[in-house]
Short mmCIF file of C-alpha atoms and ligand atoms in Angstrom, two decimals:
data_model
loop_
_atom_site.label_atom_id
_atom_site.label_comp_id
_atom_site.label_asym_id
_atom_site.label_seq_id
_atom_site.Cartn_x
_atom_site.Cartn_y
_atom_site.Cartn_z
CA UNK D 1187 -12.85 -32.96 -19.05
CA UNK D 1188 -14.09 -33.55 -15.32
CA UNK D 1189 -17.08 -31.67 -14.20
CA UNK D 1190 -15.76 -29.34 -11.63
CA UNK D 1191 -17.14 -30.39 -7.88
CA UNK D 1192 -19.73 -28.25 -5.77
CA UNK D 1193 -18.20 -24.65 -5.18
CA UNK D 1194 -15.64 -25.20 -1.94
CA UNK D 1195 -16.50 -21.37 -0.84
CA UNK D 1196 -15.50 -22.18 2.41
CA UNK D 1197 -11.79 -22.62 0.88
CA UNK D 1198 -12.08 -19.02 -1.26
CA UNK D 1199 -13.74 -17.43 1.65
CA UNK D 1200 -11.41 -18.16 3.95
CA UNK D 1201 -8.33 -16.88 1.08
CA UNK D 1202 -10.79 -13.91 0.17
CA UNK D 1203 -10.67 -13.00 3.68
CA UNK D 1204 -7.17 -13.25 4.30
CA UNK D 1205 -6.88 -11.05 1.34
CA UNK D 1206 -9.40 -8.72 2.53
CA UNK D 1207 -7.50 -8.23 5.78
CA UNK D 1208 -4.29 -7.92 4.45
CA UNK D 1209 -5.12 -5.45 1.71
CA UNK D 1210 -7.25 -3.12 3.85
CA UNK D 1211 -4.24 -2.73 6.04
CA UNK D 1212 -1.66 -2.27 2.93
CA UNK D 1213 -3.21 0.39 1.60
CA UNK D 1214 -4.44 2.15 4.52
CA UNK D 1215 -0.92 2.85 5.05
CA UNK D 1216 -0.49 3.83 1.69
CA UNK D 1217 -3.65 5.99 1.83
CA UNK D 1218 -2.30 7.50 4.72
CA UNK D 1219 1.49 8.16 3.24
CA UNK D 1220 -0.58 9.84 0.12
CA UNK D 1221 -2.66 11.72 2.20
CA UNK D 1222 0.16 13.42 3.74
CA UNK D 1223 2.26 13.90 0.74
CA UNK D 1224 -0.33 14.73 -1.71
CA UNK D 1225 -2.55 16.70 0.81
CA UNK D 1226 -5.38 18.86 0.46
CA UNK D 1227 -8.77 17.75 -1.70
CA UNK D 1228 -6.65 15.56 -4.11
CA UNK D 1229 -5.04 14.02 -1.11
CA UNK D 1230 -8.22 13.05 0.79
CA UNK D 1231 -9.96 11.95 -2.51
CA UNK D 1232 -6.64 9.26 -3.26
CA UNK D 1233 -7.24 7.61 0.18
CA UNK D 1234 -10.99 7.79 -0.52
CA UNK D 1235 -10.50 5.50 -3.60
CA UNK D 1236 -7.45 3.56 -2.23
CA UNK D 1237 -9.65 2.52 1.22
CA UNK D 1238 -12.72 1.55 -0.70
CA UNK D 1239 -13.63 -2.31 0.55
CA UNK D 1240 -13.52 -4.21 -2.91
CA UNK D 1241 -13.83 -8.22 -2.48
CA UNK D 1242 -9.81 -8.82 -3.22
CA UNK D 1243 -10.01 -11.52 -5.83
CA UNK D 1244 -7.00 -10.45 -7.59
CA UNK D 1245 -5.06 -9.92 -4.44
CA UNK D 1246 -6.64 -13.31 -3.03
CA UNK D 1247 -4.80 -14.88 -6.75
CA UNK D 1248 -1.70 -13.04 -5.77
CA UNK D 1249 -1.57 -15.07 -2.78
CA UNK D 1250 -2.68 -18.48 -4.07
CA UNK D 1251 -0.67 -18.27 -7.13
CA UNK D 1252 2.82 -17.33 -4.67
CA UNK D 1253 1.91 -20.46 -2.46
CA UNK D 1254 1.34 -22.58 -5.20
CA UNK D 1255 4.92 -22.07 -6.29
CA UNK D 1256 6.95 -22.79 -2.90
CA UNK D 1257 6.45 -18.92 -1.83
CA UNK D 1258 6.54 -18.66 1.86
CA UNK D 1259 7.06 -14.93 2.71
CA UNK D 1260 4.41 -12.80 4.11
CA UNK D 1261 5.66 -9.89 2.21
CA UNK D 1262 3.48 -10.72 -0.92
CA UNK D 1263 0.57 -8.98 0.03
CA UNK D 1264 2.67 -5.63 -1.08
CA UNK D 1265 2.63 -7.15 -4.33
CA UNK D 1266 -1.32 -8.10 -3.99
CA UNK D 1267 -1.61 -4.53 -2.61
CA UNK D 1268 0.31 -3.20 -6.07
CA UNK D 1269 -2.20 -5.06 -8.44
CA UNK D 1270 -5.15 -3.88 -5.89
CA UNK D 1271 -3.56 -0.43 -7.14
CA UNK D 1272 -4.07 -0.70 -10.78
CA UNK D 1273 -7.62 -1.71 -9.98
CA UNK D 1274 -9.09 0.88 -7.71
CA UNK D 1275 -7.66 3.37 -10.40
CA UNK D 1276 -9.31 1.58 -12.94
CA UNK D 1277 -12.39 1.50 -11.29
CA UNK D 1278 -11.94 5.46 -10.44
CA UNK D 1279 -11.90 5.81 -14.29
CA UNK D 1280 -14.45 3.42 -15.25
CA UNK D 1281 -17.21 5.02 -13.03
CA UNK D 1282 -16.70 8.81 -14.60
CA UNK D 1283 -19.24 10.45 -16.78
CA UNK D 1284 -17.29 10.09 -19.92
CA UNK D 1285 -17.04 6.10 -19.53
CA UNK D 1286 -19.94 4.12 -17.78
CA UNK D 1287 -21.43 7.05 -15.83
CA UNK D 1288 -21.84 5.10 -12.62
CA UNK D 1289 -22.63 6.76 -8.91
CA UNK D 1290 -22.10 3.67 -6.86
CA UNK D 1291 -19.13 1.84 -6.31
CA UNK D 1292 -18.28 -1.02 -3.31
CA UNK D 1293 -21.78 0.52 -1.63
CA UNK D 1294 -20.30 3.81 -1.44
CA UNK D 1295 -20.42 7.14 -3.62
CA UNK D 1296 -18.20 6.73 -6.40
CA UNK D 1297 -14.54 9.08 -6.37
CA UNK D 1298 -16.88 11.78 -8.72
CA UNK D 1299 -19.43 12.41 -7.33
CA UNK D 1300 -17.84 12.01 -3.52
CA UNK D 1301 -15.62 14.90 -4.73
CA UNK D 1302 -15.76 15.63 -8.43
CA UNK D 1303 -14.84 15.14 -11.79
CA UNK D 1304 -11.87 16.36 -12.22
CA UNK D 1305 -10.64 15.57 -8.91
CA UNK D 1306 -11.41 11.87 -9.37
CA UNK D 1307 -9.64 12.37 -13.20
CA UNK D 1308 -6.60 13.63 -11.66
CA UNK D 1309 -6.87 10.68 -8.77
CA UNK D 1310 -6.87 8.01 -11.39
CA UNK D 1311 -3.70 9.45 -13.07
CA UNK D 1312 -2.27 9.95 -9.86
CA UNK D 1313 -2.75 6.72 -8.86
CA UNK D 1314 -0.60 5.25 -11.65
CA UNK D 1315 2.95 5.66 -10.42
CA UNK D 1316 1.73 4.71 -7.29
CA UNK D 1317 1.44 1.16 -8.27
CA UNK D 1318 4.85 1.29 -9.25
CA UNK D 1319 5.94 2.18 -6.48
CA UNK D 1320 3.81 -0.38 -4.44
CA UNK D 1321 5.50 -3.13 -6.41
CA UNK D 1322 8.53 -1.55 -5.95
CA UNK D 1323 8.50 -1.77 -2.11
CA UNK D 1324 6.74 -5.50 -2.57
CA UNK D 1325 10.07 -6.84 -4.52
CA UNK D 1326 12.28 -4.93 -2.36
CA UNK D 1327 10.76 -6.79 0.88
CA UNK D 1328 10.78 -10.20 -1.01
CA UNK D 1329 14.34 -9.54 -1.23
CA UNK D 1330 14.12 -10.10 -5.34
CA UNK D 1331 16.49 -8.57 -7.22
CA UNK D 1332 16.05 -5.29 -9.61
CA UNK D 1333 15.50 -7.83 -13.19
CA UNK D 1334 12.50 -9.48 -10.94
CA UNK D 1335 11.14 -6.08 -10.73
CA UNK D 1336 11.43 -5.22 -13.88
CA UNK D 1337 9.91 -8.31 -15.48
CA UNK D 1338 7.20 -8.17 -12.99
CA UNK D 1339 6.67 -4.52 -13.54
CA UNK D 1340 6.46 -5.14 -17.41
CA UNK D 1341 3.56 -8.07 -16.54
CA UNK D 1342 1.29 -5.89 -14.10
CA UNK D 1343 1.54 -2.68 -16.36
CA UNK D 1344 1.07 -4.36 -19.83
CA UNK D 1345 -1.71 -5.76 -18.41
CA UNK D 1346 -3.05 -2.54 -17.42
CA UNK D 1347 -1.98 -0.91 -21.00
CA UNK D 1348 -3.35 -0.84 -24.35
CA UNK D 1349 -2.90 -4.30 -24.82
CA UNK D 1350 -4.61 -5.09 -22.01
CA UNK D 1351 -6.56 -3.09 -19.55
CA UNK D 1352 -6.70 0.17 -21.04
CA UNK D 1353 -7.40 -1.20 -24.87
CA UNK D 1354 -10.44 -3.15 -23.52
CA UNK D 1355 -11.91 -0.31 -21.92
CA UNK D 1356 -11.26 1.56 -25.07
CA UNK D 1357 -12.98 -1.06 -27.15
CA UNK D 1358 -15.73 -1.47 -24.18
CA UNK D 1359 -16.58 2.22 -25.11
CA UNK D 1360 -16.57 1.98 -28.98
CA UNK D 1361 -18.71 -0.88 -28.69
CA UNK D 1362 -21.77 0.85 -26.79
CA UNK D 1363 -25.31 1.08 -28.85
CA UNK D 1364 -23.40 -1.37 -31.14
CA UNK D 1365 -23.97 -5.17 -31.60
CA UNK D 1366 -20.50 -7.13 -30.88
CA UNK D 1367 -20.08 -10.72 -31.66
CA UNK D 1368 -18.90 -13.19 -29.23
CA UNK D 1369 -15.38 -13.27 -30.69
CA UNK D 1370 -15.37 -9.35 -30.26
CA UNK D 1371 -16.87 -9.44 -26.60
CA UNK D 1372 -13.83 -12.12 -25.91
CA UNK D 1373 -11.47 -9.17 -26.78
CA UNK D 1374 -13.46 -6.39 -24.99
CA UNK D 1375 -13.73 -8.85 -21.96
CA UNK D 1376 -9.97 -10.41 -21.57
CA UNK D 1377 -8.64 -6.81 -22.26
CA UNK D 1378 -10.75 -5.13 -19.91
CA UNK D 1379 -10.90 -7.21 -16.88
CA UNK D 1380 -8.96 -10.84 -18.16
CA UNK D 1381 -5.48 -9.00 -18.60
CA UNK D 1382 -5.04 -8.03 -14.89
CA UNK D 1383 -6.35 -11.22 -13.63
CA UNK D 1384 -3.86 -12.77 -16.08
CA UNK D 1385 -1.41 -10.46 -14.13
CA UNK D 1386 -1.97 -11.48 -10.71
CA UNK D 1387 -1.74 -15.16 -11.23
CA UNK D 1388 1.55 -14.28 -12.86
CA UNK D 1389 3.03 -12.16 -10.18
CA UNK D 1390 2.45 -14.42 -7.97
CA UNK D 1391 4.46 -17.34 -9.76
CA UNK D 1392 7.53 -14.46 -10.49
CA UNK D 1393 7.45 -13.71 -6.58
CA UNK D 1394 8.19 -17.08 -6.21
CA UNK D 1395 10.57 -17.19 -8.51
CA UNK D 1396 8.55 -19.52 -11.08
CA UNK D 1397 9.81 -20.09 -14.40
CA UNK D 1398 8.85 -22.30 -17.48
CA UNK D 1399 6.07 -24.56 -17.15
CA UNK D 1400 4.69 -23.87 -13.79
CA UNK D 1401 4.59 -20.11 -14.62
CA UNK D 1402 2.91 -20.85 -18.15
CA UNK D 1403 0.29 -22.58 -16.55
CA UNK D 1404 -0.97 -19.85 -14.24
CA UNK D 1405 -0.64 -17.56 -17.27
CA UNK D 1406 -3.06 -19.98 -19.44
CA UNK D 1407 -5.30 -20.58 -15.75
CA UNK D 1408 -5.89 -16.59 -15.53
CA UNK D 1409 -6.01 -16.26 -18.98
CA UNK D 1410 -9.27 -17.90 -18.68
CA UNK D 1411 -10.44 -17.61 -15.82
CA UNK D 1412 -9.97 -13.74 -16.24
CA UNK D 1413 -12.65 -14.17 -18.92
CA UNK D 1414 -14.80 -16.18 -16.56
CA UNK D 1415 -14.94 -13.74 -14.11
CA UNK D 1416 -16.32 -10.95 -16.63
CA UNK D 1417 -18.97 -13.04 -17.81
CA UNK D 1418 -19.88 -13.91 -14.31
CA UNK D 1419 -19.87 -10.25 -13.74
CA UNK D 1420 -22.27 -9.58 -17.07
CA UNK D 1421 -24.83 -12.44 -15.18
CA UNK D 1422 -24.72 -10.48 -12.10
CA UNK D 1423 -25.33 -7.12 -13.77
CA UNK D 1424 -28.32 -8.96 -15.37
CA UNK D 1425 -29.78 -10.45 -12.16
CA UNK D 1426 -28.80 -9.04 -9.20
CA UNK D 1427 -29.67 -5.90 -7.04
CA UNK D 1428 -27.80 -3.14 -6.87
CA UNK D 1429 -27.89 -3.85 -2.97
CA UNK D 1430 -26.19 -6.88 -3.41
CA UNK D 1431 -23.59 -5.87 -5.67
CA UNK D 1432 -22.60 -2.52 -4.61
CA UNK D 1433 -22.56 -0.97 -7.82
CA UNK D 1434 -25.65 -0.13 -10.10
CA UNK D 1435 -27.17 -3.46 -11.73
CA UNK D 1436 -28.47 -3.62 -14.93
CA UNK D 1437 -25.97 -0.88 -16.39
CA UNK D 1438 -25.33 -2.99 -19.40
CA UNK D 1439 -28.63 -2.69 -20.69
CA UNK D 1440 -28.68 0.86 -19.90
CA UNK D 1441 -25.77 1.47 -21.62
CA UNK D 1442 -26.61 -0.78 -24.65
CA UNK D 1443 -23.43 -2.96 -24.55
CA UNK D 1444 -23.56 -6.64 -25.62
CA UNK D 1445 -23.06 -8.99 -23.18
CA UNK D 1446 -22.51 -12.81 -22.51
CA UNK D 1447 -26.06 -12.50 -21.18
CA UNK D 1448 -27.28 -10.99 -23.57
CA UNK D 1449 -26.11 -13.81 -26.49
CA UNK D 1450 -26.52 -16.86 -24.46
CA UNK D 1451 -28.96 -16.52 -22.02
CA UNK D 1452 -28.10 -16.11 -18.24
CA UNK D 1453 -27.67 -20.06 -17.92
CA UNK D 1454 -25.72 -20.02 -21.43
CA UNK D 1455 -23.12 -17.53 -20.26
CA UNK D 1456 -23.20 -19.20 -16.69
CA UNK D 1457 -22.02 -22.66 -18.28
CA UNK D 1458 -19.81 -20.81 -20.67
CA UNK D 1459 -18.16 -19.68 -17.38
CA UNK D 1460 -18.25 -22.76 -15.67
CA UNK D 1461 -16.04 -24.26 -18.94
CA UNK D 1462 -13.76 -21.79 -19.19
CA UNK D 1463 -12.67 -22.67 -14.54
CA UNK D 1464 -12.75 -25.85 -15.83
CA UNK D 1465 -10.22 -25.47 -18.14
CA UNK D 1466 -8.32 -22.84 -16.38
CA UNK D 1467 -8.05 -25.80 -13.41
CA UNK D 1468 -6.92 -28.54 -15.83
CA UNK D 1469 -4.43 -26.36 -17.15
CA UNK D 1470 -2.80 -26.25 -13.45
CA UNK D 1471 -3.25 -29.93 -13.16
CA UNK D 1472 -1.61 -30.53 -16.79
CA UNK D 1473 1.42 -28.38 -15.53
CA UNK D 1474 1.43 -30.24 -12.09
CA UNK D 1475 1.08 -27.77 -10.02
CA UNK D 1476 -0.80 -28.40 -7.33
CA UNK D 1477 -3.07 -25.98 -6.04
CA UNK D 1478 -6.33 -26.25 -4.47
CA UNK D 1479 -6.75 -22.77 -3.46
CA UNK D 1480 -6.25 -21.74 -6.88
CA UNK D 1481 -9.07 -24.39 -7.69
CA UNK D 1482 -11.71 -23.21 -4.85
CA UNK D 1483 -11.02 -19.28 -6.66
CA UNK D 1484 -11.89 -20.45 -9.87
CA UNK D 1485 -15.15 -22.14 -8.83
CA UNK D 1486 -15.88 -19.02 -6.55
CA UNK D 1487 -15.54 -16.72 -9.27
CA UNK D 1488 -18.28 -18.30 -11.51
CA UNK D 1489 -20.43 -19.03 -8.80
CA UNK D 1490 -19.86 -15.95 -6.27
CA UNK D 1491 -23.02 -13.91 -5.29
CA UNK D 1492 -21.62 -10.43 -6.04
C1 GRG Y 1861 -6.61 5.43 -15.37
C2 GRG Y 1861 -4.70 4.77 -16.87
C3 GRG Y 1861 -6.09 4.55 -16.42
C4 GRG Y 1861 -6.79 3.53 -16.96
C5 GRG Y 1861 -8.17 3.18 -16.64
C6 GRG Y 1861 -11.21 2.87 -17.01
C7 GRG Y 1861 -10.17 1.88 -17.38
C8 GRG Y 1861 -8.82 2.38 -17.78
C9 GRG Y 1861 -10.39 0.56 -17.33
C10 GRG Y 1861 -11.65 -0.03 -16.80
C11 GRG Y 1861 -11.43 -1.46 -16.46
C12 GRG Y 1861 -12.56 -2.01 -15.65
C13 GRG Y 1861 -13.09 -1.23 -14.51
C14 GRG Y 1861 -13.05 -3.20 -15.95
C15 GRG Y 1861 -14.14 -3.85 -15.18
C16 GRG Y 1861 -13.52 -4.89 -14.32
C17 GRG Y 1861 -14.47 -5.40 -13.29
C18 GRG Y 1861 -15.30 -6.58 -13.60
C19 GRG Y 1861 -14.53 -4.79 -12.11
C20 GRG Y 1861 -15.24 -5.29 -10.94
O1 GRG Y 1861 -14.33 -6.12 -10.25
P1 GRG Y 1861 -14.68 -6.76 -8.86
O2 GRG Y 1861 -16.01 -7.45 -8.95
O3 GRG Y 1861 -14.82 -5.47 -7.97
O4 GRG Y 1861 -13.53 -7.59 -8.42
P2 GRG Y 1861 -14.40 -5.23 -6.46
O5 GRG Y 1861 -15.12 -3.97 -6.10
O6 GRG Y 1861 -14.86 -6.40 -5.63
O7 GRG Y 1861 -12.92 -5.07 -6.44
#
């Protein structure tokens, strides 16, 4: 298999922030609209965690994946905006006491401890249905009809279910202060953080209407590089600041959980990485699609800074 070029992070960047742009705006307004019909402390806290600056990858593979397939309308950042959604709850979730105990998030306080626990419990919850109704909106202004919702509705909330999301952060927990194998890391890994990536690359392609082949392909591309992203993200943990990353570093060995890092070696898990955009690329390239923006995310995403 060709050796993937020198990262082109001017290409990513640029997508990244697009994304970044678009998706502050998006849901600032839906921030706002839940402030107002939520109100009070819980009200406040959901625009807290729905405004936090995150770095927009899946929302950036949203956008590449749509283009990639003929789609033309600007009205796919709603459905960037809806996976963006499902993240920041997940990420509401992940930081509480009872999972990974965390009081930084995106250089800020995380939802907890800017409010509390069970304010930032209830957000994550609340949060939920909101994502529905995000995508909702998105395939309403892509002028898709109601069986495109509902397929793309099933994708971005199996993804974040037990078979996806929701079971890897389930088996993430079970597995602290245990050793895990690589072939049980995979599972923790592509359920916890590979299944929405997965997603977005595939609501973009049902946006624009893909089908068959094409949409197979970006299933099998974020399929892996959804893993390569988390094992980029246990090398960071490992050797970064917390500074730099906005979120505590070296948490995995504080918690005890097995890592890519911790099996292969920081330049081990790197190259594992590295492989697995390889492969996620040639799988685009197999299919025909052609996509270099989809290319320049995979390469960011093993080789991004934070
Ligand atoms: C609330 C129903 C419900 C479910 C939540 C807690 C949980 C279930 C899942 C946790 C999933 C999780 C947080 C996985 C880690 C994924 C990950 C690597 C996050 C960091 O992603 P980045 O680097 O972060 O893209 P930014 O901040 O840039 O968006």
């Amino acid at each position: 298999m060709a050796e993937l070029e020198a990262p082109a992070v001017a290409d990513a960047e640029a997508l990244l922030a697009e994304a970044r742009t678009r998706m502050d705006a998006r849901l600032a307004d839906w921030a706002e609209r839940l402030r107002r019909e939520v109100g009070g402390r819980d009200g406040e806290a959901i625009a807290y965690a729905l405004m936090s600056p995150g770095k927009r990858v899946r929302a950036a593979l949203v956008l590449a994946a749509y283009r990639a397939c003929g789609g033309t309308s600007e009205a796919i950042g709603e459905v960037a905006a809806a996976v963006e959604t499902v993240h920041a709850y997940s990420l509401v979730h992940d930081d509480l006491p009872c999972m990974d105990d965390d009081d930084l998030r995106r250089g800020r306080k995380t939802v907890h401890v800017a409010y509390d626990v069970v304010t930032a419990t209830r957000v994550g919850y609340l949060l939920v249905p909101v994502a529905a109704r995000v995508l909702a909106s998105a395939v309403s202004a892509l002028g898709l009809e109601a069986s495109a919702l509902g397929r793309m509705a099933v994708t971005l909330f199996e993804a974040g279910g037990m078979q996806g999301m929701v079971g890897g952060q389930w088996l993430d927990l079970e597995a602290e202060q245990k050793a895990v194998d690589l072939h049980g890391l995979m599972a923790v890994h592509r359920g916890k953080t590979g299944a929405l990536i997965r997603a977005s690359c595939a609501l973009g392609g049902l946006a624009a209407r893909a089908e068959g082949e094409p949409l197979a392909a970006l299933e099998a591309y974020g399929d892996e590089i959804g893993l390569a992203f988390q094992i980029a993200d246990d090398v960071l943990d490992a050797t970064q600041t917390s500074d730099v990353l906005g979120k505590t570093a070296g948490r995995d060995a504080a918690l005890q959980k097995s890592t890519y890092v911790q099996h292969l070696g920081v330049e081990g898990a790197t190259r594992e990485a590295g492989h697995l955009a390889e492969s996620a690329v040639a799988r685009l390239e197999a299919a025909g699609l052609s996509a270099p923006a989809l290319g320049a995310l995979a390469r960011y995403i093993v080789h991004r800074r934070h």
